[in-house]
Structures are given as structure tokens and as C-alpha cells.
GROMACS .gro file of C-alpha atoms in nm:
model
  474
    1MET     CA    1   6.393  -4.410   8.337
    2SER     CA    2   6.303  -4.123   8.573
    3ARG     CA    3   6.045  -4.165   8.852
    4ASN     CA    4   5.812  -3.924   8.671
    5ASN     CA    5   5.826  -4.137   8.354
    6ILE     CA    6   5.747  -4.451   8.554
    7TRP     CA    7   5.434  -4.294   8.701
    8ALA     CA    8   5.330  -4.170   8.357
    9HIS     CA    9   5.358  -4.523   8.208
   10LEU     CA   10   5.167  -4.673   8.497
   11ALA     CA   11   4.888  -4.420   8.449
   12ILE     CA   12   4.864  -4.503   8.078
   13ALA     CA   13   4.850  -4.879   8.148
   14LEU     CA   14   4.578  -4.828   8.406
   15VAL     CA   15   4.371  -4.628   8.159
   16LEU     CA   16   4.407  -4.904   7.894
   17VAL     CA   17   4.293  -5.171   8.143
   18LEU     CA   18   3.988  -4.966   8.240
   19VAL     CA   19   3.897  -4.905   7.874
   20ALA     CA   20   3.922  -5.279   7.795
   21ALA     CA   21   3.709  -5.372   8.095
   22PHE     CA   22   3.445  -5.115   8.003
   23ALA     CA   23   3.435  -5.244   7.642
   24GLY     CA   24   3.389  -5.598   7.767
   25GLN     CA   25   3.103  -5.492   7.991
   26ILE     CA   26   2.932  -5.319   7.697
   27ALA     CA   27   2.960  -5.643   7.496
   28ASN     CA   28   2.802  -5.834   7.785
   29TRP     CA   29   2.517  -5.583   7.801
   30ARG     CA   30   2.459  -5.625   7.428
   31ARG     CA   31   2.451  -6.003   7.457
   32ASN     CA   32   2.208  -5.985   7.744
   33LEU     CA   33   1.984  -5.748   7.550
   34THR     CA   34   1.981  -5.963   7.232
   35PRO     CA   35   1.632  -6.118   7.193
   36VAL     CA   36   1.622  -6.498   7.194
   37LYS     CA   37   1.443  -6.651   6.895
   38GLN     CA   38   1.162  -6.879   7.009
   39SER     CA   39   1.150  -7.238   6.894
   40SER     CA   40   0.911  -7.306   6.609
   41SER     CA   41   0.779  -7.608   6.797
   42SER     CA   42   0.514  -7.572   7.063
   43GLN     CA   43   0.573  -7.924   7.193
   44GLU     CA   44   0.883  -8.144   7.198
   45THR     CA   45   0.913  -8.499   7.324
   46SER     CA   46   1.211  -8.723   7.379
   47ALA     CA   47   1.195  -9.009   7.130
   48ALA     CA   48   1.389  -9.264   6.929
   49SER     CA   49   1.647  -9.287   6.688
   50ASP     CA   50   1.647  -9.334   6.849
   51GLN     CA   51   1.594  -9.080   7.032
   52SER     CA   52   1.379  -8.848   6.831
   53GLU     CA   53   1.187  -8.531   6.906
   54GLU     CA   54   0.866  -8.439   6.733
   55SER     CA   55   0.675  -8.112   6.727
   56ASN     CA   56   0.301  -8.095   6.694
   57GLY     CA   57   0.338  -7.799   6.462
   58ASP     CA   58   0.102  -7.562   6.649
   59ASP     CA   59   0.329  -7.263   6.588
   60GLN     CA   60   0.447  -7.229   6.232
   61ARG     CA   61   0.766  -7.053   6.135
   62ASP     CA   62   0.708  -6.740   5.928
   63ASP     CA   63   0.877  -6.899   5.626
   64HIS     CA   64   0.672  -7.220   5.635
   65LYS     CA   65   0.310  -7.272   5.544
   66ALA     CA   66   0.101  -7.495   5.767
   67GLU     CA   67   0.060  -7.849   5.636
   68VAL     CA   68  -0.212  -8.086   5.752
   69LEU     CA   69  -0.292  -8.450   5.682
   70VAL     CA   70  -0.660  -8.490   5.606
   71ARG     CA   71  -0.845  -8.814   5.540
   72PHE     CA   72  -1.183  -8.766   5.376
   73ARG     CA   73  -1.467  -9.010   5.429
   74ALA     CA   74  -1.541  -9.291   5.185
   75GLY     CA   75  -1.739  -9.168   4.888
   76VAL     CA   76  -1.593  -8.816   4.881
   77THR     CA   77  -1.444  -8.781   4.533
   78GLN     CA   78  -1.110  -8.621   4.459
   79ASP     CA   79  -1.294  -8.354   4.263
   80ALA     CA   80  -1.502  -8.274   4.571
   81ILE     CA   81  -1.186  -8.265   4.784
   82GLU     CA   82  -1.024  -8.018   4.547
   83LYS     CA   83  -1.331  -7.795   4.559
   84ILE     CA   84  -1.325  -7.799   4.941
   85ALA     CA   85  -0.958  -7.701   4.941
   86GLN     CA   86  -1.018  -7.423   4.690
   87LYS     CA   87  -1.309  -7.288   4.894
   88LEU     CA   88  -1.082  -7.268   5.198
   89ASN     CA   89  -0.803  -7.113   4.988
   90ASP     CA   90  -0.580  -7.414   5.049
   91GLU     CA   91  -0.368  -7.622   4.814
   92ILE     CA   92  -0.354  -8.001   4.783
   93GLU     CA   93   0.018  -8.073   4.802
   94ASP     CA   94   0.003  -8.450   4.762
   95ARG     CA   95  -0.238  -8.742   4.754
   96ILE     CA   96  -0.126  -9.054   4.941
   97GLU     CA   97  -0.223  -9.310   4.683
   98ALA     CA   98  -0.198  -9.609   4.917
   99ILE     CA   99  -0.472  -9.473   5.145
  100ASP     CA  100  -0.809  -9.376   4.993
  101GLY     CA  101  -0.899  -9.016   5.070
  102LEU     CA  102  -0.573  -8.920   5.244
  103ASP     CA  103  -0.434  -8.587   5.123
  104VAL     CA  104  -0.160  -8.348   5.232
  105ILE     CA  105  -0.310  -7.998   5.233
  106GLU     CA  106  -0.110  -7.676   5.253
  107ASP     CA  107  -0.263  -7.360   5.400
  108GLU     CA  108  -0.238  -7.042   5.193
  109ASN     CA  109  -0.383  -6.804   5.454
  110GLY     CA  110  -0.099  -6.791   5.706
  111LYS     CA  111  -0.293  -6.980   5.972
  112ALA     CA  112  -0.140  -7.195   6.245
  113ALA     CA  113  -0.155  -7.567   6.175
  114GLU     CA  114  -0.400  -7.642   6.455
  115SER     CA  115  -0.639  -7.378   6.325
  116VAL     CA  116  -0.636  -7.547   5.986
  117VAL     CA  117  -0.684  -7.887   6.151
  118ALA     CA  118  -0.986  -7.759   6.342
  119GLN     CA  119  -1.129  -7.616   6.020
  120TYR     CA  120  -1.115  -7.953   5.844
  121ARG     CA  121  -1.227  -8.157   6.144
  122ALA     CA  122  -1.546  -7.955   6.148
  123LEU     CA  123  -1.637  -8.064   5.795
  124PRO     CA  124  -1.881  -8.358   5.761
  125GLU     CA  125  -1.675  -8.493   5.469
  126VAL     CA  126  -1.365  -8.541   5.688
  127GLU     CA  127  -1.284  -8.858   5.884
  128TYR     CA  128  -0.980  -8.706   6.058
  129ALA     CA  129  -0.730  -8.422   6.025
  130GLU     CA  130  -0.397  -8.373   6.197
  131ALA     CA  131  -0.099  -8.142   6.176
  132ASN     CA  132   0.210  -8.254   5.989
  133SER     CA  133   0.465  -8.309   6.266
  134GLU     CA  134   0.838  -8.253   6.273
  135ILE     CA  135   1.067  -8.542   6.367
  136LYS     CA  136   1.423  -8.504   6.489
  137LEU     CA  137   1.693  -8.769   6.511
  138ASP     CA  138   1.904  -8.769   6.826
  139HIS     CA  139   2.102  -9.088   6.864
  140GLU     CA  140   2.283  -9.150   7.191
  141ASP     CA  141   2.560  -9.034   7.086
  142ALA     CA  142   3.125 -12.402   7.128
  143GLY     CA  143   3.187 -12.687   6.884
  144ARG     CA  144   2.895 -12.607   6.659
  145LYS     CA  145   2.936 -12.527   6.293
  146HIS     CA  146   2.987 -12.158   6.229
  147VAL     CA  147   3.120 -11.914   5.972
  148HIS     CA  148   3.367 -11.648   6.085
  149ALA     CA  149   3.374 -11.314   5.903
  150ASP     CA  150   3.715 -11.191   5.787
  151ASP     CA  151   3.613 -10.824   5.794
  152GLU     CA  152   3.891 -10.624   5.959
  153LEU     CA  153   3.674 -10.471   6.234
  154PHE     CA  154   3.462 -10.777   6.301
  155PHE     CA  155   3.625 -10.842   6.640
  156ARG     CA  156   3.469 -10.515   6.763
  157GLN     CA  157   3.115 -10.619   6.662
  158TRP     CA  158   3.010 -10.776   6.990
  159GLY     CA  159   2.644 -10.785   6.882
  160LEU     CA  160   2.735 -11.047   6.620
  161PHE     CA  161   2.996 -11.237   6.821
  162ASN     CA  162   3.054 -11.164   7.190
  163SER     CA  163   3.361 -11.334   7.332
  164GLY     CA  164   3.353 -11.121   7.645
  165GLN     CA  165   3.560 -10.843   7.489
  166ASN     CA  166   3.566 -10.506   7.665
  167GLY     CA  167   3.393 -10.635   7.976
  168GLY     CA  168   3.100 -10.800   7.802
  169ARG     CA  169   2.947 -11.140   7.870
  170ALA     CA  170   3.053 -11.418   7.634
  171GLY     CA  171   2.758 -11.540   7.432
  172ALA     CA  172   2.553 -11.221   7.478
  173ASP     CA  173   2.506 -11.179   7.103
  174ILE     CA  174   2.265 -11.277   6.825
  175SER     CA  175   2.458 -11.596   6.735
  176ALA     CA  176   2.534 -11.460   6.389
  177MET     CA  177   2.822 -11.695   6.307
  178ARG     CA  178   2.607 -12.005   6.355
  179ALA     CA  179   2.333 -11.845   6.145
  180TRP     CA  180   2.584 -11.774   5.866
  181ALA     CA  181   2.663 -12.144   5.845
  182VAL     CA  182   2.307 -12.179   5.711
  183THR     CA  183   2.262 -11.852   5.517
  184THR     CA  184   2.441 -11.520   5.475
  185GLY     CA  185   2.140 -11.359   5.309
  186SER     CA  186   2.012 -11.312   4.956
  187ASP     CA  187   2.024 -11.029   4.703
  188LYS     CA  188   1.664 -11.115   4.620
  189THR     CA  189   1.549 -10.970   4.954
  190VAL     CA  190   1.498 -10.593   4.973
  191VAL     CA  191   1.497 -10.401   5.303
  192ALA     CA  192   1.384 -10.037   5.296
  193VAL     CA  193   1.575  -9.817   5.542
  194LEU     CA  194   1.343  -9.528   5.629
  195ASP     CA  195   1.582  -9.272   5.772
  196SER     CA  196   1.822  -8.995   5.669
  197GLY     CA  197   1.918  -9.175   5.349
  198VAL     CA  198   2.217  -9.404   5.293
  199ASP     CA  199   2.565  -9.337   5.158
  200TYR     CA  200   2.525  -9.577   4.867
  201THR     CA  201   2.889  -9.520   4.763
  202HIS     CA  202   3.031  -9.655   5.089
  203PRO     CA  203   3.269  -9.939   4.990
  204ASP     CA  204   3.118 -10.170   5.254
  205LEU     CA  205   2.762 -10.100   5.130
  206ALA     CA  206   2.784 -10.029   4.757
  207ASN     CA  207   2.741 -10.389   4.641
  208ASN     CA  208   2.433 -10.433   4.862
  209ILE     CA  209   2.243 -10.118   4.756
  210TRP     CA  210   1.915 -10.171   4.572
  211THR     CA  211   1.907 -10.057   4.210
  212ARG     CA  212   1.577 -10.028   4.028
  213PRO     CA  213   1.565 -10.304   3.762
  214PRO     CA  214   1.513 -10.184   3.403
  215ILE     CA  215   1.183 -10.374   3.387
  216ILE     CA  216   1.043 -10.159   3.672
  217LYS     CA  217   0.921  -9.819   3.559
  218ALA     CA  218   1.051  -9.508   3.733
  219TYR     CA  219   0.836  -9.384   4.019
  220GLN     CA  220   0.554  -9.151   3.919
  221ASP     CA  221   0.392  -8.903   4.158
  222ASP     CA  222   0.250  -8.599   3.982
  223ASP     CA  223   0.169  -8.433   4.313
  224LEU     CA  224   0.534  -8.423   4.421
  225THR     CA  225   0.697  -8.323   4.094
  226SER     CA  226   0.575  -8.171   3.770
  227ASP     CA  227   0.885  -8.285   3.583
  228GLY     CA  228   0.759  -8.634   3.513
  229PRO     CA  229   0.875  -8.965   3.666
  230ILE     CA  230   1.128  -8.967   3.951
  231ASP     CA  231   1.442  -9.155   3.849
  232ASP     CA  232   1.454  -9.368   4.164
  233VAL     CA  233   1.764  -9.559   4.062
  234HIS     CA  234   1.861  -9.622   4.428
  235GLY     CA  235   1.550  -9.519   4.620
  236PHE     CA  236   1.370  -9.197   4.707
  237ASN     CA  237   1.457  -8.861   4.864
  238LEU     CA  238   1.146  -8.706   5.024
  239VAL     CA  239   1.337  -8.403   5.149
  240GLU     CA  240   1.398  -8.281   4.794
  241ASP     CA  241   1.144  -8.500   4.610
  242ASN     CA  242   1.398  -8.665   4.384
  243GLY     CA  243   1.566  -9.000   4.327
  244ASP     CA  244   1.890  -8.930   4.513
  245PRO     CA  245   1.865  -9.057   4.874
  246MET     CA  246   2.228  -8.977   4.963
  247ASP     CA  247   2.278  -8.952   5.338
  248ASP     CA  248   2.417  -8.625   5.475
  249ASN     CA  249   2.347  -8.702   5.841
  250GLY     CA  250   2.504  -9.046   5.898
  251HIS     CA  251   2.228  -9.213   6.098
  252GLY     CA  252   2.071  -9.395   5.803
  253THR     CA  253   2.409  -9.518   5.680
  254HIS     CA  254   2.484  -9.658   6.025
  255CYS     CA  255   2.153  -9.844   6.038
  256ALA     CA  256   2.201  -9.977   5.684
  257GLY     CA  257   2.542 -10.119   5.774
  258ILE     CA  258   2.399 -10.316   6.066
  259ILE     CA  259   2.148 -10.477   5.830
  260GLY     CA  260   2.368 -10.534   5.532
  261ALA     CA  261   2.730 -10.422   5.528
  262GLU     CA  262   2.901 -10.661   5.288
  263GLY     CA  263   3.050 -10.950   5.484
  264GLY     CA  264   3.352 -11.162   5.403
  265ASN     CA  265   3.519 -10.893   5.193
  266GLY     CA  266   3.807 -10.824   5.432
  267LEU     CA  267   3.690 -10.467   5.472
  268GLY     CA  268   3.538 -10.280   5.763
  269VAL     CA  269   3.242 -10.452   5.928
  270ALA     CA  270   2.995 -10.730   5.852
  271GLY     CA  271   2.621 -10.681   5.842
  272VAL     CA  272   2.372 -10.933   5.977
  273ASN     CA  273   2.328 -11.010   5.605
  274TRP     CA  274   2.639 -11.037   5.388
  275ASN     CA  275   2.412 -11.035   5.086
  276VAL     CA  276   2.092 -10.828   5.073
  277LYS     CA  277   1.953 -10.525   4.895
  278ILE     CA  278   1.913 -10.202   5.091
  279MET     CA  279   1.657  -9.954   4.956
  280PRO     CA  280   1.748  -9.606   5.089
  281LEU     CA  281   1.458  -9.378   5.179
  282LYS     CA  282   1.555  -9.027   5.287
  283PHE     CA  283   1.292  -8.833   5.480
  284MET     CA  284   1.526  -8.663   5.729
  285ASP     CA  285   1.773  -8.389   5.638
  286GLU     CA  286   2.135  -8.329   5.740
  287ASN     CA  287   2.021  -8.206   6.082
  288GLY     CA  288   1.810  -8.515   6.144
  289LEU     CA  289   1.484  -8.327   6.088
  290GLY     CA  290   1.188  -8.476   5.905
  291THR     CA  291   0.810  -8.476   5.912
  292THR     CA  292   0.531  -8.726   5.953
  293LYS     CA  293   0.406  -8.632   5.606
  294ASP     CA  294   0.739  -8.725   5.445
  295ALA     CA  295   0.752  -9.054   5.638
  296ILE     CA  296   0.402  -9.135   5.506
  297GLU     CA  297   0.501  -9.048   5.150
  298ALA     CA  298   0.810  -9.269   5.180
  299ILE     CA  299   0.600  -9.567   5.296
  300ASN     CA  300   0.357  -9.493   5.015
  301TYR     CA  301   0.656  -9.520   4.778
  302VAL     CA  302   0.753  -9.860   4.922
  303ILE     CA  303   0.399  -9.987   4.871
  304ASP     CA  304   0.407  -9.866   4.511
  305ARG     CA  305   0.741 -10.036   4.444
  306LYS     CA  306   0.614 -10.358   4.602
  307ARG     CA  307   0.309 -10.353   4.374
  308ALA     CA  308   0.539 -10.285   4.076
  309GLY     CA  309   0.728 -10.607   4.142
  310VAL     CA  310   1.010 -10.516   4.382
  311ASN     CA  311   1.051 -10.781   4.654
  312VAL     CA  312   1.064 -10.527   4.937
  313ARG     CA  313   0.941 -10.711   5.247
  314ILE     CA  314   1.081 -10.507   5.539
  315ILE     CA  315   1.081 -10.142   5.643
  316SER     CA  316   1.336 -10.057   5.914
  317ALA     CA  317   1.236  -9.745   6.110
  318SER     CA  318   1.479  -9.615   6.373
  319TRP     CA  319   1.286  -9.307   6.488
  320GLY     CA  320   0.965  -9.202   6.661
  321SER     CA  321   0.786  -8.984   6.916
  322THR     CA  322   0.501  -8.985   7.165
  323ILE     CA  323   0.265  -8.813   6.921
  324LYS     CA  324   0.016  -9.049   6.759
  325SER     CA  325  -0.071  -9.000   6.394
  326ARG     CA  326  -0.373  -9.181   6.252
  327ALA     CA  327  -0.247  -9.111   5.901
  328LEU     CA  328   0.088  -9.274   5.973
  329GLU     CA  329  -0.090  -9.566   6.136
  330ASP     CA  330  -0.311  -9.606   5.828
  331VAL     CA  331  -0.021  -9.622   5.583
  332ILE     CA  332   0.175  -9.867   5.802
  333ARG     CA  333  -0.136 -10.087   5.819
  334LYS     CA  334  -0.162 -10.070   5.440
  335ALA     CA  335   0.202 -10.177   5.412
  336GLY     CA  336   0.113 -10.481   5.621
  337GLU     CA  337  -0.170 -10.566   5.384
  338GLU     CA  338   0.096 -10.569   5.110
  339GLY     CA  339   0.307 -10.819   5.309
  340ILE     CA  340   0.560 -10.568   5.443
  341LEU     CA  341   0.700 -10.603   5.797
  342PHE     CA  342   0.754 -10.276   5.987
  343VAL     CA  343   1.036 -10.293   6.245
  344ALA     CA  344   1.045  -9.990   6.476
  345ALA     CA  345   1.259  -9.857   6.760
  346ALA     CA  346   1.098  -9.864   7.105
  347GLY     CA  347   1.259  -9.532   7.204
  348ASN     CA  348   1.536  -9.401   7.429
  349SER     CA  349   1.349  -9.241   7.720
  350SER     CA  350   1.393  -9.524   7.976
  351SER     CA  351   1.013  -9.533   7.994
  352ASP     CA  352   0.735  -9.790   7.986
  353ASN     CA  353   0.562  -9.787   7.648
  354ASP     CA  354   0.264  -9.972   7.796
  355ARG     CA  355   0.188  -9.656   7.994
  356ALA     CA  356   0.327  -9.388   7.763
  357PRO     CA  357   0.316  -9.516   7.402
  358HIS     CA  358   0.598  -9.440   7.163
  359TYR     CA  359   0.505  -9.427   6.794
  360PRO     CA  360   0.531  -9.584   6.542
  361ALA     CA  361   0.658  -9.873   6.756
  362SER     CA  362   0.342  -9.868   6.972
  363TYR     CA  363   0.088  -9.900   6.692
  364ASP     CA  364  -0.103 -10.221   6.764
  365LEU     CA  365  -0.074 -10.357   6.412
  366GLY     CA  366  -0.006 -10.708   6.287
  367ASN     CA  367   0.301 -10.603   6.088
  368VAL     CA  368   0.478 -10.396   6.357
  369ILE     CA  369   0.764 -10.522   6.574
  370SER     CA  370   0.888 -10.293   6.851
  371VAL     CA  371   1.255 -10.331   6.952
  372ALA     CA  372   1.430 -10.254   7.281
  373ALA     CA  373   1.809 -10.239   7.331
  374VAL     CA  374   2.046 -10.448   7.543
  375ASN     CA  375   2.413 -10.393   7.622
  376ARG     CA  376   2.707 -10.629   7.579
  377SER     CA  377   2.620 -10.797   7.911
  378ASP     CA  378   2.262 -10.879   7.808
  379GLN     CA  379   2.117 -10.616   8.039
  380LEU     CA  380   1.843 -10.381   7.923
  381ALA     CA  381   2.024 -10.064   7.816
  382SER     CA  382   1.979  -9.779   8.064
  383PHE     CA  383   1.826  -9.553   7.798
  384SER     CA  384   1.597  -9.812   7.638
  385ASN     CA  385   1.221  -9.796   7.655
  386PHE     CA  386   1.043 -10.119   7.748
  387GLY     CA  387   0.692 -10.260   7.774
  388ALA     CA  388   0.573 -10.603   7.881
  389LYS     CA  389   0.292 -10.587   7.624
  390SER     CA  390   0.386 -10.328   7.362
  391VAL     CA  391   0.762 -10.390   7.317
  392HIS     CA  392   0.824 -10.725   7.156
  393VAL     CA  393   1.192 -10.815   7.145
  394ALA     CA  394   1.538 -10.681   7.230
  395ALA     CA  395   1.863 -10.661   7.032
  396PRO     CA  396   2.215 -10.521   7.080
  397GLY     CA  397   2.205 -10.142   7.106
  398GLU     CA  398   2.511 -10.009   7.291
  399GLU     CA  399   2.856  -9.944   7.143
  400ILE     CA  400   2.746 -10.068   6.802
  401LEU     CA  401   3.006 -10.027   6.527
  402SER     CA  402   2.879  -9.974   6.174
  403THR     CA  403   2.926  -9.780   5.852
  404TRP     CA  404   2.940  -9.401   5.853
  405LEU     CA  405   2.976  -9.106   5.618
  406GLU     CA  406   3.292  -9.040   5.415
  407HIS     CA  407   3.349  -9.417   5.392
  408ASP     CA  408   3.420  -9.430   5.764
  409PHE     CA  409   3.296  -9.641   6.057
  410ARG     CA  410   3.157  -9.528   6.392
  411GLU     CA  411   3.009  -9.657   6.718
  412LEU     CA  412   2.661  -9.539   6.822
  413LYS     CA  413   2.404  -9.646   7.080
  414GLY     CA  414   2.026  -9.640   7.089
  415THR     CA  415   1.722  -9.846   7.007
  416SER     CA  416   1.798  -9.706   6.661
  417MET     CA  417   2.085  -9.952   6.647
  418ALA     CA  418   1.887 -10.243   6.794
  419THR     CA  419   1.612 -10.208   6.531
  420PRO     CA  420   1.825 -10.293   6.223
  421PHE     CA  421   1.955 -10.607   6.399
  422VAL     CA  422   1.598 -10.737   6.400
  423SER     CA  423   1.538 -10.615   6.044
  424GLY     CA  424   1.854 -10.798   5.942
  425VAL     CA  425   1.745 -11.124   6.102
  426ALA     CA  426   1.407 -11.093   5.928
  427ALA     CA  427   1.593 -11.063   5.597
  428LEU     CA  428   1.796 -11.377   5.678
  429ILE     CA  429   1.470 -11.568   5.729
  430LEU     CA  430   1.336 -11.443   5.396
  431SER     CA  431   1.655 -11.549   5.220
  432GLN     CA  432   1.548 -11.906   5.299
  433ASN     CA  433   1.181 -11.859   5.215
  434PRO     CA  434   1.116 -11.543   5.005
  435ASN     CA  435   0.740 -11.606   4.994
  436LEU     CA  436   0.694 -11.658   5.366
  437PRO     CA  437   0.367 -11.490   5.470
  438LEU     CA  438   0.402 -11.181   5.686
  439SER     CA  439   0.225 -11.338   5.984
  440ASP     CA  440   0.462 -11.637   5.978
  441LEU     CA  441   0.768 -11.412   5.943
  442ARG     CA  442   0.666 -11.205   6.244
  443ALA     CA  443   0.582 -11.513   6.451
  444LYS     CA  444   0.915 -11.674   6.371
  445LEU     CA  445   1.104 -11.363   6.477
  446LEU     CA  446   0.925 -11.341   6.810
  447LYS     CA  447   0.993 -11.709   6.881
  448SER     CA  448   1.361 -11.684   6.786
  449VAL     CA  449   1.491 -11.534   7.107
  450ASP     CA  450   1.722 -11.625   7.392
  451PRO     CA  451   1.530 -11.581   7.719
  452ILE     CA  452   1.712 -11.316   7.924
  453PRO     CA  453   1.635 -11.265   8.296
  454SER     CA  454   1.677 -10.888   8.272
  455LEU     CA  455   1.409 -10.876   8.001
  456LYS     CA  456   1.141 -11.066   8.192
  457GLY     CA  457   0.846 -10.833   8.227
  458LYS     CA  458   1.019 -10.579   8.001
  459VAL     CA  459   0.946 -10.717   7.654
  460SER     CA  460   0.666 -10.951   7.553
  461SER     CA  461   0.895 -11.225   7.418
  462GLY     CA  462   1.115 -11.205   7.726
  463GLY     CA  463   1.426 -11.230   7.513
  464ARG     CA  464   1.698 -11.100   7.284
  465ILE     CA  465   1.684 -11.194   6.915
  466ASN     CA  466   1.883 -11.504   6.808
  467ALA     CA  467   1.964 -11.527   6.435
  468ALA     CA  468   2.073 -11.891   6.455
  469LYS     CA  469   1.736 -11.996   6.594
  470ALA     CA  470   1.559 -11.787   6.333
  471VAL     CA  471   1.720 -11.975   6.043
  472GLY     CA  472   1.710 -12.318   6.206
  473ALA     CA  473   2.080 -12.344   6.291
  474GLU     CA  474   2.001 -12.443   6.650
   0.00000   0.00000   0.00000
């Protein structure tokens, strides 16, 4: 190649490099000039699944109408409520049958939720009004008689049996094997998992999924569907208002497995209960997003099923936020009046719930138990909320292996995982005494702990739950 040709090729290469660099700079300019879409939430708080985030709904997305929860005063008839809504050009989306006068109202005028709330609060007929909030899941990412589970992954479930594996402390567990020598649970006990649904086809869960008995009529809620009864064969889906609570997020399936993965079947993991019935309630979508309104409607469903004859005695709730809802508090209180225990995650913000309450775990109600998380060495988990008065008990919550989507298994951490341990122990107690009054069930749980030095001054019971003590095995 001649010297002239060499210089010509070098010149061409230089031009190509400059063109590419200039094109890249133009792309950068375009990216920098692209407007950033603002979040639809005006307020977000770290919470539990446990950890959850909840928006107060002040700023509504253009494609969503504002929804508010309004409780009218005693004596205001439903006809009067409908006239008030019509006058304000609003629509009554749903009536919460369990709570007199509590309605979900949808704005038809394009107003922000807080404007609608203020409008209703100003009415003399209204006891309270609040915006429907958004909730987001964000999990972190000795000689005595006993029964050993033969499930293939049981040796990894340190929360049930801790031999000191993977650097843990031997005995830092819920003493499940000694409890199983007394009871492995009962299919007469129903636990509602209020979450993202449950994969009811999972081979380690399928036999323990609740199925509506033929003698129980299908669920009827004319406000949610105009197509007649909801065929709630396995529970309720509040995201789509139908009877298919299939999990497409994974969180609910994980929590369900801790409570009641089938034990002794040689497969996967063992739940705290080998035998139990899990009622899936889906109020969070595939992204872990849900609303206070849908949580209320799900609890309203549980109350209805309890009144219809279903022995549902426990609601397990692995979510929450720092936003207090009087409507949610009302429906949880009503569940307690129906004999239903409400077990809730304390939260994953490493904060003191006595000073900064975390709901629903911080509602001061006789049927609520708030649960903190400990690690495999019986130390309070670094992420776990605590509270000497408002958090009641602790349970395993780090590196917890349980059921997952696509018939798989996965480890997660959070007070979300600690909560179903306590729900599971409550179900073991009820397997021995199905008619045990709610107050006695709660008292027995809070007394059935191992005192742990790291929990002194952190939870009111001062201890981590012990299943063997709960069922009288020690």
C-alpha cells in the first residue's frame, strides 16, 4: 500500500470515529432532555412485608379516579348515603357490610383524593373520611420426644430446627419437632393469608388449600360484581374481584408455606402445620401493589365466610405502613368480635413502633398480635422494627426457606416471614381446641415464648415464640 493510501485510510477512520462520538453525544442530550414522569404518590413510607410502602393518594394518576373510604354516622340510611353521593356526582363503589355505614366512594369529577376527603369530612352525616391508600410489598430480599420431618429441604429450615447450621445457635428455633410430637395441625382449622394470593397448585401446598364446602353458598357482593355470586372455590381475588386468588408475585405463597406447607411428604419443606387449611386472599398484584380499600374488603370477606360457617380463626398479614386508617382499624376490630385473630408484621425499618407506629400491627386491639423478627442466633434482626409496648413477640425472620412460584422454593427475610410462624403456632393451638376463645388463644401465644436477652425491652413478651410450649409439649 502506498503512503498516500495509508493517509487516506487513516483520514476515513478518523472521520468515522468522530461521527460515532457525535452520535453518542446526541443520544446523551436526548436522554437528558427526556422529562421524568412524577410518581403518583405524594407520600411514601418504608413498611413491612414486610417492608411495604404506602401512598396517601393525594395525587391521583390521570387514569385513576379518586377513591375514599367514608363512614357515615349511625342512623344515616343507605338511601340517604346514595343521595349524598349523587348530589356530589360521586359513585358508591362498595359497601363494607361488616361495618355499619362504611362505604367506598369513587369520585367522578376528577378531583384529588384529599379534596374529596375534605368534602365528605365537612358533612354532618359523616363520622370520618380518608383516602384509599396504596400498599407496596418489598420483602428484604435433647432426649425429649420429638417428630422429625422427612421433607427433603427440612435441614435448611433453621426456624423449625436449629442445630447450629450455617453459623446459627443450636436451639434458636421454635421447637417445632417437640410440638409435632403432640400435634401436627388439623384440616379443621382455616388460616386466611391476606397477601398477594397463593399458588394453590404448588405440590407442597395443594393438599392444604381451603376449598369452599358445597354446603357453604358462594360469596355474594353485588357492589363488587354484577354477574351474581363469586365462585370463591379457593378464596377471593380483590384485585380482579373474582374467585381466583392465584399468586403472581410470590410473597403470599412464601408466607403460606411457612404456615402450612405439607409436612412428612418427603417433598420440599415443612410448614409449622403439616395439616391445616390455607384460605388465599389476594389484594396485591404481581408488582406487590394493593390498597387499603382492597385489604378492608378482603377482611370483610373473611368475616362473611366465618358467619357462613367456615372455621376461619386467623388472618395472617405480612404488610403495613405508617399511615393509620380508621376504616381498616374498624374492620379488624369487627374481625376480633367474630373470634378472628389478626397477626401482623411489625415492619422492617429498624424503628421503634412505640414512637412511630406501624399499621396494622400497631392498632391497639384485643385481636392483634405484632411480630418482630430474629435471626438464626436469636438476635433481633437488623431490619426488624421493635417496641417494648406495641410489639408483642418475635419469630424467625432471616434466611427463611419456603414455597415459591412455579413450584419452587426460595429464601426470604423480613418480619413478613416472622409473622406466619406465629400464625402457624396459633393454628397448632386451635388444632387441639378449635373452640378456644380468642382472648385465651392470644394470651396463650404471648405466654408461649423463650425469654431472649436481646429481646428484653424490645418486645412486650421479651421472647421468641415456642411452639412446644404453646401446645403443652414442655
